[in-house]
């Protein structure tokens, strides 16, 4: 462990998690003029018609409002997925809503899509696109449902995702339809193929009506789907001509944790991420790859912590990788460490 890492870990594990996130993210942004001069590690990956500078990206939820893409790219991430952005701005759930379980290398969050909304993020991305960048990472935009839109009103849900698509597709290298966060009531019911098919069709049509370029479209799924439902999404993706699947989001399960049941209970509801997710996320990846064949892009996310985890996820069929929780625990050198390890394998 380097001195930088030690400082990072000790300083940031003593601070309240959401505050630590803001402090850490501020430092990452402040370092952008310097960090963005460093060479990007790892070899390029072509996927969905895009040239990714390397295999590892930052998962959605870290930069929900697209305020720090350059600083994050400076740490080595070849792609940054901003969002989740919702059609309308919303405050998210009351704090505290972000928790660590250090004994498990895990995070629990019930942020609830706190974000500035599609219109503000769209303007921010327009400004970002108009600036010059030393390394331009691939920019993914992850979109989700505004909380006040009733989840059982399919037309209203489609309108909400369409609004985000119209505003954000022009600036996105790829779009992800998030139907898998556990923190927006009813959101995950949109994963059923009867609802997901029409929703993805609506987003596809809106993106095509907005931009001449064909913006690649992915869907992000939960690890809590039954295997047969994972396979149903895989079949749907092929049938609809989707560009990819991102697997997985956080889990509502609390099984197999070493943290005390009292500590886990005290945290309450939310999505669990990090090490406890590694095995299931890898299994979902394998199921998907076996079903979709070699061509569809699959983005592997969930519990990727070590170089071995990263290699195993690629071996299970991932085209690209993402991480969030391990970055929180291991600090700013984590992406380069993983990329160096994967490249040397
Ligand atoms: C604090 C926090 C906020 C998150 N917010 C989002 C989000 O807004 N949208 C989304 O699709 N996933 C979100 N995620 C899920 C991550 O993108 C990722 O799928 C999940 O954490 C598993 O990866 P990990 O084990 O590397 O953290 C969030 C995760 C965390 C820890």
CSV table of C-alpha atoms and ligand atoms in Angstrom, one decimal:
chain,number,residue,atom,x,y,z
A,1,UNK,CA,0.0,0.0,0.0
A,2,UNK,CA,1.4,3.4,-0.9
A,3,UNK,CA,1.4,6.4,1.4
A,4,UNK,CA,-1.2,8.0,-0.8
A,5,UNK,CA,-3.4,5.0,-0.4
A,6,UNK,CA,-2.9,4.9,3.4
A,7,UNK,CA,-3.7,8.5,3.8
A,8,UNK,CA,-6.8,8.1,1.6
A,9,UNK,CA,-8.0,5.1,3.4
A,10,UNK,CA,-7.5,6.5,6.9
A,11,UNK,CA,-8.8,10.0,6.2
A,12,UNK,CA,-11.8,8.8,4.3
A,13,UNK,CA,-12.9,5.9,6.5
A,14,UNK,CA,-13.2,8.2,9.5
A,15,UNK,CA,-15.5,10.7,7.8
A,16,UNK,CA,-19.3,10.1,7.3
A,17,UNK,CA,-19.5,8.3,4.0
A,18,UNK,CA,-21.5,10.8,1.9
A,19,UNK,CA,-19.3,13.6,3.1
A,20,UNK,CA,-16.2,11.5,2.3
A,21,UNK,CA,-17.6,11.0,-1.2
A,22,UNK,CA,-17.9,14.7,-1.7
A,23,UNK,CA,-14.4,15.4,-0.2
A,24,UNK,CA,-12.8,12.7,-2.3
A,25,UNK,CA,-14.6,13.7,-5.5
A,26,UNK,CA,-13.6,17.3,-4.9
A,27,UNK,CA,-9.9,16.2,-4.7
A,28,UNK,CA,-10.3,14.1,-7.9
A,29,UNK,CA,-11.7,17.1,-9.7
A,30,UNK,CA,-9.0,19.5,-8.4
A,31,UNK,CA,-6.3,17.1,-9.6
A,32,UNK,CA,-7.7,16.9,-13.1
A,33,UNK,CA,-5.2,19.3,-14.7
A,34,UNK,CA,-2.4,17.2,-13.5
A,35,UNK,CA,-3.8,13.7,-13.6
A,36,UNK,CA,-5.2,14.1,-17.1
A,37,UNK,CA,-1.6,14.5,-18.3
A,38,UNK,CA,-0.7,10.9,-17.2
A,39,UNK,CA,-0.8,8.2,-19.9
A,40,UNK,CA,-3.9,6.1,-19.8
A,41,UNK,CA,-3.0,2.5,-19.0
A,42,UNK,CA,-4.2,-0.6,-20.7
A,43,UNK,CA,-5.0,-1.6,-24.3
A,44,UNK,CA,-8.0,-0.3,-26.3
A,45,UNK,CA,-11.2,-2.2,-26.6
A,46,UNK,CA,-13.6,-1.8,-29.5
A,47,UNK,CA,-17.3,-2.3,-28.6
A,48,UNK,CA,-20.6,-1.1,-29.8
A,49,UNK,CA,-18.8,0.8,-32.6
A,50,UNK,CA,-16.9,2.8,-30.0
A,51,UNK,CA,-13.2,2.9,-29.2
A,52,UNK,CA,-12.7,2.5,-25.5
A,53,UNK,CA,-9.2,3.5,-24.4
A,54,UNK,CA,-9.1,0.5,-22.0
A,55,UNK,CA,-11.4,-2.1,-20.5
A,56,UNK,CA,-12.2,-0.4,-17.1
A,57,UNK,CA,-14.8,2.2,-16.5
A,58,UNK,CA,-16.4,3.9,-13.5
A,59,UNK,CA,-19.8,2.5,-12.8
A,60,UNK,CA,-22.9,4.7,-12.6
A,61,UNK,CA,-23.8,6.6,-9.4
A,62,UNK,CA,-20.4,8.1,-8.6
A,63,UNK,CA,-20.7,11.1,-10.9
A,64,UNK,CA,-24.5,11.3,-11.0
A,65,UNK,CA,-24.4,14.9,-12.3
A,66,UNK,CA,-21.5,14.8,-14.7
A,67,UNK,CA,-19.4,17.3,-12.8
A,68,UNK,CA,-16.1,15.4,-12.7
A,69,UNK,CA,-15.6,13.4,-15.8
A,70,UNK,CA,-12.1,14.7,-16.6
A,71,UNK,CA,-10.7,14.1,-13.1
A,72,UNK,CA,-12.1,10.6,-13.1
A,73,UNK,CA,-10.7,9.9,-16.6
A,74,UNK,CA,-7.4,11.2,-15.2
A,75,UNK,CA,-7.3,8.3,-12.7
A,76,UNK,CA,-7.2,5.9,-15.6
A,77,UNK,CA,-10.9,5.0,-16.2
A,78,UNK,CA,-11.4,4.5,-19.9
A,79,UNK,CA,-15.1,5.2,-19.7
A,80,UNK,CA,-17.2,7.1,-17.2
A,81,UNK,CA,-20.9,6.3,-16.8
A,82,UNK,CA,-22.6,9.4,-15.5
A,83,UNK,CA,-26.0,9.3,-13.8
A,84,UNK,CA,-28.4,7.9,-13.0
A,85,UNK,CA,-30.1,11.0,-14.4
A,86,UNK,CA,-33.9,11.2,-14.2
A,87,UNK,CA,-36.2,13.2,-16.3
A,88,UNK,CA,-36.9,15.7,-13.6
A,89,UNK,CA,-34.5,16.9,-10.8
A,90,UNK,CA,-35.0,15.3,-7.4
A,91,UNK,CA,-33.4,15.3,-4.0
A,92,UNK,CA,-33.2,11.6,-3.4
A,93,UNK,CA,-33.8,10.0,0.0
A,94,UNK,CA,-33.2,11.6,3.4
A,95,UNK,CA,-29.7,11.3,4.8
A,96,UNK,CA,-28.0,9.2,6.0
A,97,UNK,CA,-28.3,7.0,2.9
A,98,UNK,CA,-24.8,5.8,2.3
A,99,UNK,CA,-23.0,3.3,4.6
A,100,UNK,CA,-19.9,1.2,4.7
A,101,UNK,CA,-19.5,-2.4,5.9
A,102,UNK,CA,-15.6,-2.5,6.0
A,103,UNK,CA,-15.4,-6.1,7.2
A,104,UNK,CA,-17.1,-7.1,4.0
A,105,UNK,CA,-15.5,-4.6,1.7
A,106,UNK,CA,-19.1,-3.6,1.0
A,107,UNK,CA,-21.2,-0.5,0.6
A,108,UNK,CA,-25.0,-0.1,1.2
A,109,UNK,CA,-26.8,2.8,-0.4
A,110,UNK,CA,-30.3,4.1,-0.6
A,111,UNK,CA,-29.5,7.3,-2.4
A,112,UNK,CA,-32.7,7.2,-4.5
A,113,UNK,CA,-31.4,8.9,-7.6
A,114,UNK,CA,-30.5,12.3,-6.2
A,115,UNK,CA,-29.6,14.3,-9.3
A,116,UNK,CA,-30.0,17.6,-11.1
A,117,UNK,CA,-32.3,16.2,-13.7
A,118,UNK,CA,-31.9,15.7,-17.4
A,119,UNK,CA,-32.1,19.4,-18.5
A,120,UNK,CA,-29.3,20.6,-16.2
A,121,UNK,CA,-27.1,17.6,-16.9
A,122,UNK,CA,-27.7,18.0,-20.6
A,123,UNK,CA,-26.4,21.6,-20.5
A,124,UNK,CA,-23.4,20.5,-18.5
A,125,UNK,CA,-22.5,17.8,-21.0
A,126,UNK,CA,-23.0,20.2,-23.9
A,127,UNK,CA,-20.4,22.5,-22.2
A,128,UNK,CA,-18.1,19.5,-21.6
A,129,UNK,CA,-18.3,18.4,-25.2
A,130,UNK,CA,-17.4,21.9,-26.4
A,131,UNK,CA,-14.1,21.9,-24.4
A,132,UNK,CA,-10.8,20.4,-25.5
A,133,UNK,CA,-9.7,17.2,-23.6
A,134,UNK,CA,-6.3,15.6,-23.5
A,135,UNK,CA,-7.9,12.1,-23.2
A,136,UNK,CA,-11.5,11.9,-23.9
A,137,UNK,CA,-13.0,8.9,-22.1
A,138,UNK,CA,-16.0,7.2,-23.5
A,139,UNK,CA,-19.0,8.9,-21.9
A,140,UNK,CA,-21.9,6.7,-20.9
A,141,UNK,CA,-25.2,8.2,-19.7
A,142,UNK,CA,-27.3,6.2,-17.4
A,143,UNK,CA,-31.0,7.1,-17.2
A,144,UNK,CA,-33.7,6.2,-14.7
A,145,UNK,CA,-37.2,6.9,-13.7
A,146,UNK,CA,-38.2,10.1,-11.8
A,147,UNK,CA,-39.6,9.0,-8.5
A,148,UNK,CA,-43.0,10.9,-8.7
A,149,UNK,CA,-43.8,9.2,-12.1
A,150,UNK,CA,-46.1,6.3,-11.1
A,151,UNK,CA,-44.3,3.1,-11.9
A,152,UNK,CA,-47.5,1.2,-13.0
A,153,UNK,CA,-48.3,3.8,-15.6
A,154,UNK,CA,-46.3,2.5,-18.6
A,155,UNK,CA,-47.0,5.5,-20.8
A,156,UNK,CA,-45.9,7.9,-18.1
A,157,UNK,CA,-42.8,5.9,-17.5
A,158,UNK,CA,-41.9,5.8,-21.2
A,159,UNK,CA,-42.5,9.6,-21.4
A,160,UNK,CA,-40.1,10.1,-18.5
A,161,UNK,CA,-37.3,8.0,-20.0
A,162,UNK,CA,-38.0,9.6,-23.4
A,163,UNK,CA,-37.5,13.1,-21.9
A,164,UNK,CA,-34.1,12.1,-20.6
A,165,UNK,CA,-33.2,10.4,-23.9
A,166,UNK,CA,-34.1,13.5,-25.9
A,167,UNK,CA,-32.0,15.8,-23.6
A,168,UNK,CA,-29.1,13.5,-23.1
A,169,UNK,CA,-28.6,11.3,-26.2
A,170,UNK,CA,-26.9,14.0,-28.2
A,171,UNK,CA,-24.0,14.1,-25.7
A,172,UNK,CA,-23.8,10.4,-24.8
A,173,UNK,CA,-21.4,7.9,-26.5
A,174,UNK,CA,-23.8,5.3,-25.2
A,175,UNK,CA,-27.1,5.2,-23.1
A,176,UNK,CA,-28.0,2.8,-20.4
A,177,UNK,CA,-31.6,2.2,-19.3
A,178,UNK,CA,-31.5,1.6,-15.6
A,179,UNK,CA,-34.3,-0.6,-14.4
A,180,UNK,CA,-32.4,-2.2,-11.6
A,181,UNK,CA,-31.9,0.2,-8.7
A,182,UNK,CA,-33.6,-1.1,-5.5
A,183,UNK,CA,-34.1,2.5,-4.2
A,184,UNK,CA,-36.8,3.8,-6.5
A,185,UNK,CA,-40.1,2.0,-5.5
A,186,UNK,CA,-41.3,-0.3,-8.3
A,187,UNK,CA,-38.4,0.4,-10.7
A,188,UNK,CA,-37.3,-3.2,-10.8
A,189,UNK,CA,-40.7,-4.3,-12.0
A,190,UNK,CA,-39.7,-2.7,-15.3
A,191,UNK,CA,-37.3,-5.6,-15.8
A,192,UNK,CA,-40.1,-8.0,-16.8
A,193,UNK,CA,-39.9,-8.5,-20.5
A,194,UNK,CA,-43.5,-7.3,-21.1
A,195,UNK,CA,-42.6,-3.9,-19.7
A,196,UNK,CA,-39.0,-3.7,-20.7
A,197,UNK,CA,-39.5,-4.4,-24.4
A,198,UNK,CA,-41.8,-1.5,-25.0
A,199,UNK,CA,-39.7,0.8,-22.8
A,200,UNK,CA,-36.5,0.0,-24.6
A,201,UNK,CA,-38.3,0.4,-28.0
A,202,UNK,CA,-39.5,3.8,-26.9
A,203,UNK,CA,-36.0,4.9,-25.8
A,204,UNK,CA,-34.5,3.6,-29.0
A,205,UNK,CA,-37.0,5.4,-31.2
A,206,UNK,CA,-36.5,8.7,-29.2
A,207,UNK,CA,-32.7,8.4,-29.5
A,208,UNK,CA,-33.0,7.8,-33.2
A,209,UNK,CA,-35.4,10.8,-33.6
A,210,UNK,CA,-33.0,13.0,-31.7
A,211,UNK,CA,-29.6,12.2,-33.2
A,212,UNK,CA,-28.4,11.2,-36.7
A,213,UNK,CA,-25.7,9.1,-35.0
A,214,UNK,CA,-27.0,5.7,-33.8
A,215,UNK,CA,-26.4,5.9,-30.0
A,216,UNK,CA,-25.7,2.5,-28.6
A,217,UNK,CA,-28.3,1.4,-26.0
A,218,UNK,CA,-27.8,-1.0,-23.1
A,219,UNK,CA,-30.0,-2.2,-20.2
A,220,UNK,CA,-28.7,-2.5,-16.7
A,221,UNK,CA,-30.0,-5.4,-14.7
A,222,UNK,CA,-30.1,-6.5,-11.0
A,223,UNK,CA,-28.3,-9.5,-9.6
A,224,UNK,CA,-31.5,-10.5,-7.8
A,225,UNK,CA,-33.3,-11.6,-11.0
A,226,UNK,CA,-33.9,-15.4,-11.1
A,227,UNK,CA,-31.6,-17.1,-13.6
A,228,UNK,CA,-34.6,-17.6,-16.0
A,229,UNK,CA,-35.3,-13.9,-15.9
A,230,UNK,CA,-31.7,-13.1,-16.7
A,231,UNK,CA,-32.0,-15.4,-19.7
A,232,UNK,CA,-35.3,-13.7,-20.7
A,233,UNK,CA,-33.5,-10.3,-20.7
A,234,UNK,CA,-30.7,-11.8,-22.8
A,235,UNK,CA,-33.2,-13.1,-25.3
A,236,UNK,CA,-35.0,-9.7,-25.3
A,237,UNK,CA,-31.8,-7.9,-26.0
A,238,UNK,CA,-31.1,-10.0,-29.0
A,239,UNK,CA,-34.7,-9.7,-30.3
A,240,UNK,CA,-34.7,-5.9,-29.9
A,241,UNK,CA,-31.2,-5.4,-31.4
A,242,UNK,CA,-30.0,-3.9,-28.2
A,243,UNK,CA,-26.3,-3.1,-28.1
A,244,UNK,CA,-25.5,-4.5,-24.7
A,245,UNK,CA,-26.3,-5.5,-21.2
A,246,UNK,CA,-24.7,-4.2,-18.0
A,247,UNK,CA,-24.7,-6.7,-15.2
A,248,UNK,CA,-25.1,-6.0,-12.4
A,249,UNK,CA,-26.6,-3.4,-10.1
A,250,UNK,CA,-26.6,-3.6,-6.3
A,251,UNK,CA,-28.4,-6.5,-4.5
A,252,UNK,CA,-31.1,-6.3,-1.8
A,253,UNK,CA,-29.7,-9.6,-0.4
A,254,UNK,CA,-27.7,-9.5,2.9
A,255,UNK,CA,-26.6,-13.1,2.8
A,256,UNK,CA,-23.1,-14.2,3.6
A,257,UNK,CA,-21.9,-11.1,5.3
A,258,UNK,CA,-19.3,-11.2,8.1
A,259,UNK,CA,-20.4,-7.8,9.5
A,260,UNK,CA,-22.6,-8.3,12.6
A,261,UNK,CA,-26.3,-8.8,12.0
A,262,UNK,CA,-26.9,-5.8,14.3
A,263,UNK,CA,-24.7,-3.5,12.2
A,264,UNK,CA,-26.4,-4.7,9.1
A,265,UNK,CA,-29.8,-4.3,10.6
A,266,UNK,CA,-29.0,-0.8,11.9
A,267,UNK,CA,-28.2,0.4,8.3
A,268,UNK,CA,-31.6,-0.7,7.0
A,269,UNK,CA,-32.8,-0.8,3.4
A,270,UNK,CA,-30.7,-0.2,0.4
A,271,UNK,CA,-28.6,-1.8,-2.3
A,272,UNK,CA,-25.5,-3.8,-1.3
A,273,UNK,CA,-22.4,-3.6,-3.5
A,274,UNK,CA,-18.7,-4.6,-3.3
A,275,UNK,CA,-17.2,-7.9,-2.4
A,276,UNK,CA,-20.3,-9.8,-1.4
A,277,UNK,CA,-21.6,-9.2,-4.9
A,278,UNK,CA,-18.6,-10.7,-6.8
A,279,UNK,CA,-19.8,-14.3,-7.1
A,280,UNK,CA,-23.4,-13.6,-8.2
A,281,UNK,CA,-22.4,-10.9,-10.6
A,282,UNK,CA,-19.8,-13.2,-12.2
A,283,UNK,CA,-22.4,-16.0,-12.4
A,284,UNK,CA,-24.9,-13.6,-14.1
A,285,UNK,CA,-22.2,-12.6,-16.6
A,286,UNK,CA,-21.6,-16.3,-17.5
A,287,UNK,CA,-25.3,-16.9,-17.9
A,288,UNK,CA,-25.6,-13.9,-20.2
A,289,UNK,CA,-22.6,-14.7,-22.3
A,290,UNK,CA,-23.7,-18.3,-22.8
A,291,UNK,CA,-27.1,-17.1,-23.9
A,292,UNK,CA,-26.3,-14.2,-26.2
A,293,UNK,CA,-23.3,-15.6,-28.0
A,294,UNK,CA,-20.0,-13.9,-28.7
A,295,UNK,CA,-21.1,-10.6,-30.3
A,296,UNK,CA,-23.2,-8.7,-27.9
A,297,UNK,CA,-21.4,-6.3,-25.6
A,298,UNK,CA,-21.6,-7.2,-21.9
A,299,UNK,CA,-20.4,-4.8,-19.2
A,300,UNK,CA,-19.3,-6.7,-16.1
A,301,UNK,CA,-19.8,-4.8,-12.8
A,302,UNK,CA,-20.3,-5.9,-9.2
A,303,UNK,CA,-17.7,-6.7,-6.7
A,304,UNK,CA,-14.7,-6.4,-9.0
A,305,UNK,CA,-12.0,-5.7,-6.4
A,306,UNK,CA,-8.8,-7.4,-7.3
A,307,UNK,CA,-6.9,-8.1,-10.6
A,308,UNK,CA,-8.1,-11.7,-10.3
A,309,UNK,CA,-11.7,-10.6,-10.0
A,310,UNK,CA,-11.2,-8.5,-13.2
A,311,UNK,CA,-9.6,-11.4,-15.1
A,312,UNK,CA,-12.4,-13.8,-13.9
A,313,UNK,CA,-15.1,-11.4,-15.1
A,314,UNK,CA,-13.5,-11.1,-18.5
A,315,UNK,CA,-13.1,-14.9,-18.6
A,316,UNK,CA,-16.8,-15.2,-17.7
A,317,UNK,CA,-17.6,-13.2,-20.9
A,318,UNK,CA,-17.4,-9.5,-20.1
A,319,UNK,CA,-16.4,-7.2,-22.9
A,320,UNK,CA,-15.9,-4.2,-20.5
A,321,UNK,CA,-15.6,-3.9,-16.8
A,322,UNK,CA,-16.8,-1.3,-14.3
A,323,UNK,CA,-16.3,-0.7,-10.6
A,324,UNK,CA,-17.5,1.5,-7.8
A,325,UNK,CA,-17.2,0.1,-4.3
A,326,UNK,CA,-13.6,-1.1,-4.7
A,327,UNK,CA,-12.6,2.4,-5.9
A,328,UNK,CA,-14.2,3.8,-2.7
A,329,UNK,CA,-12.2,1.4,-0.5
A,330,UNK,CA,-8.9,1.4,-2.4
A,331,UNK,CA,-8.7,4.9,-3.5
A,332,UNK,CA,-7.5,6.8,-6.6
A,333,UNK,CA,-4.8,4.4,-7.6
A,334,UNK,CA,-7.2,1.5,-7.9
A,335,UNK,CA,-8.1,1.9,-11.6
A,336,UNK,CA,-4.5,1.9,-12.7
A,337,UNK,CA,-3.7,-1.0,-10.5
A,338,UNK,CA,-6.4,-3.1,-12.0
A,339,UNK,CA,-5.5,-2.1,-15.6
A,340,UNK,CA,-1.8,-2.8,-15.1
A,341,UNK,CA,-2.7,-6.2,-13.7
A,342,UNK,CA,-5.1,-7.1,-16.4
A,343,UNK,CA,-2.6,-6.0,-19.1
A,344,UNK,CA,0.2,-8.1,-17.6
A,345,UNK,CA,-2.0,-11.3,-17.6
B,1,LIG,C1,-23.3,4.9,-3.6
B,1,LIG,C2,-23.8,4.2,-4.8
B,1,LIG,C3,-24.6,4.8,-5.7
B,1,LIG,C4,-25.0,4.1,-6.9
B,1,LIG,N1,-25.8,4.8,-7.8
B,1,LIG,C5,-26.2,4.2,-8.9
B,1,LIG,C6,-27.0,4.8,-9.9
B,1,LIG,O1,-27.4,6.0,-9.7
B,1,LIG,N2,-27.3,4.2,-11.0
B,1,LIG,C7,-26.9,2.9,-11.3
B,1,LIG,O2,-27.2,2.3,-12.3
B,1,LIG,N3,-26.1,2.2,-10.4
B,1,LIG,C8,-25.7,2.9,-9.2
B,1,LIG,N4,-24.9,2.2,-8.3
B,1,LIG,C9,-24.5,0.8,-8.6
B,1,LIG,C10,-23.2,0.7,-9.3
B,1,LIG,O3,-23.1,1.4,-10.5
B,1,LIG,C11,-22.7,-0.8,-9.5
B,1,LIG,O4,-23.6,-1.4,-10.4
B,1,LIG,C12,-22.8,-1.5,-8.1
B,1,LIG,O5,-22.3,-0.7,-7.1
B,1,LIG,C13,-21.9,-2.8,-8.2
B,1,LIG,O6,-20.6,-2.5,-8.5
B,1,LIG,P1,-19.5,-2.5,-7.3
B,1,LIG,O7,-19.6,-3.7,-6.5
B,1,LIG,O8,-18.2,-2.3,-8.0
B,1,LIG,O9,-19.8,-1.3,-6.5
B,1,LIG,C14,-24.5,2.8,-7.2
B,1,LIG,C15,-23.7,2.2,-6.3
B,1,LIG,C16,-23.3,2.9,-5.1
B,1,LIG,C17,-22.3,2.2,-4.2
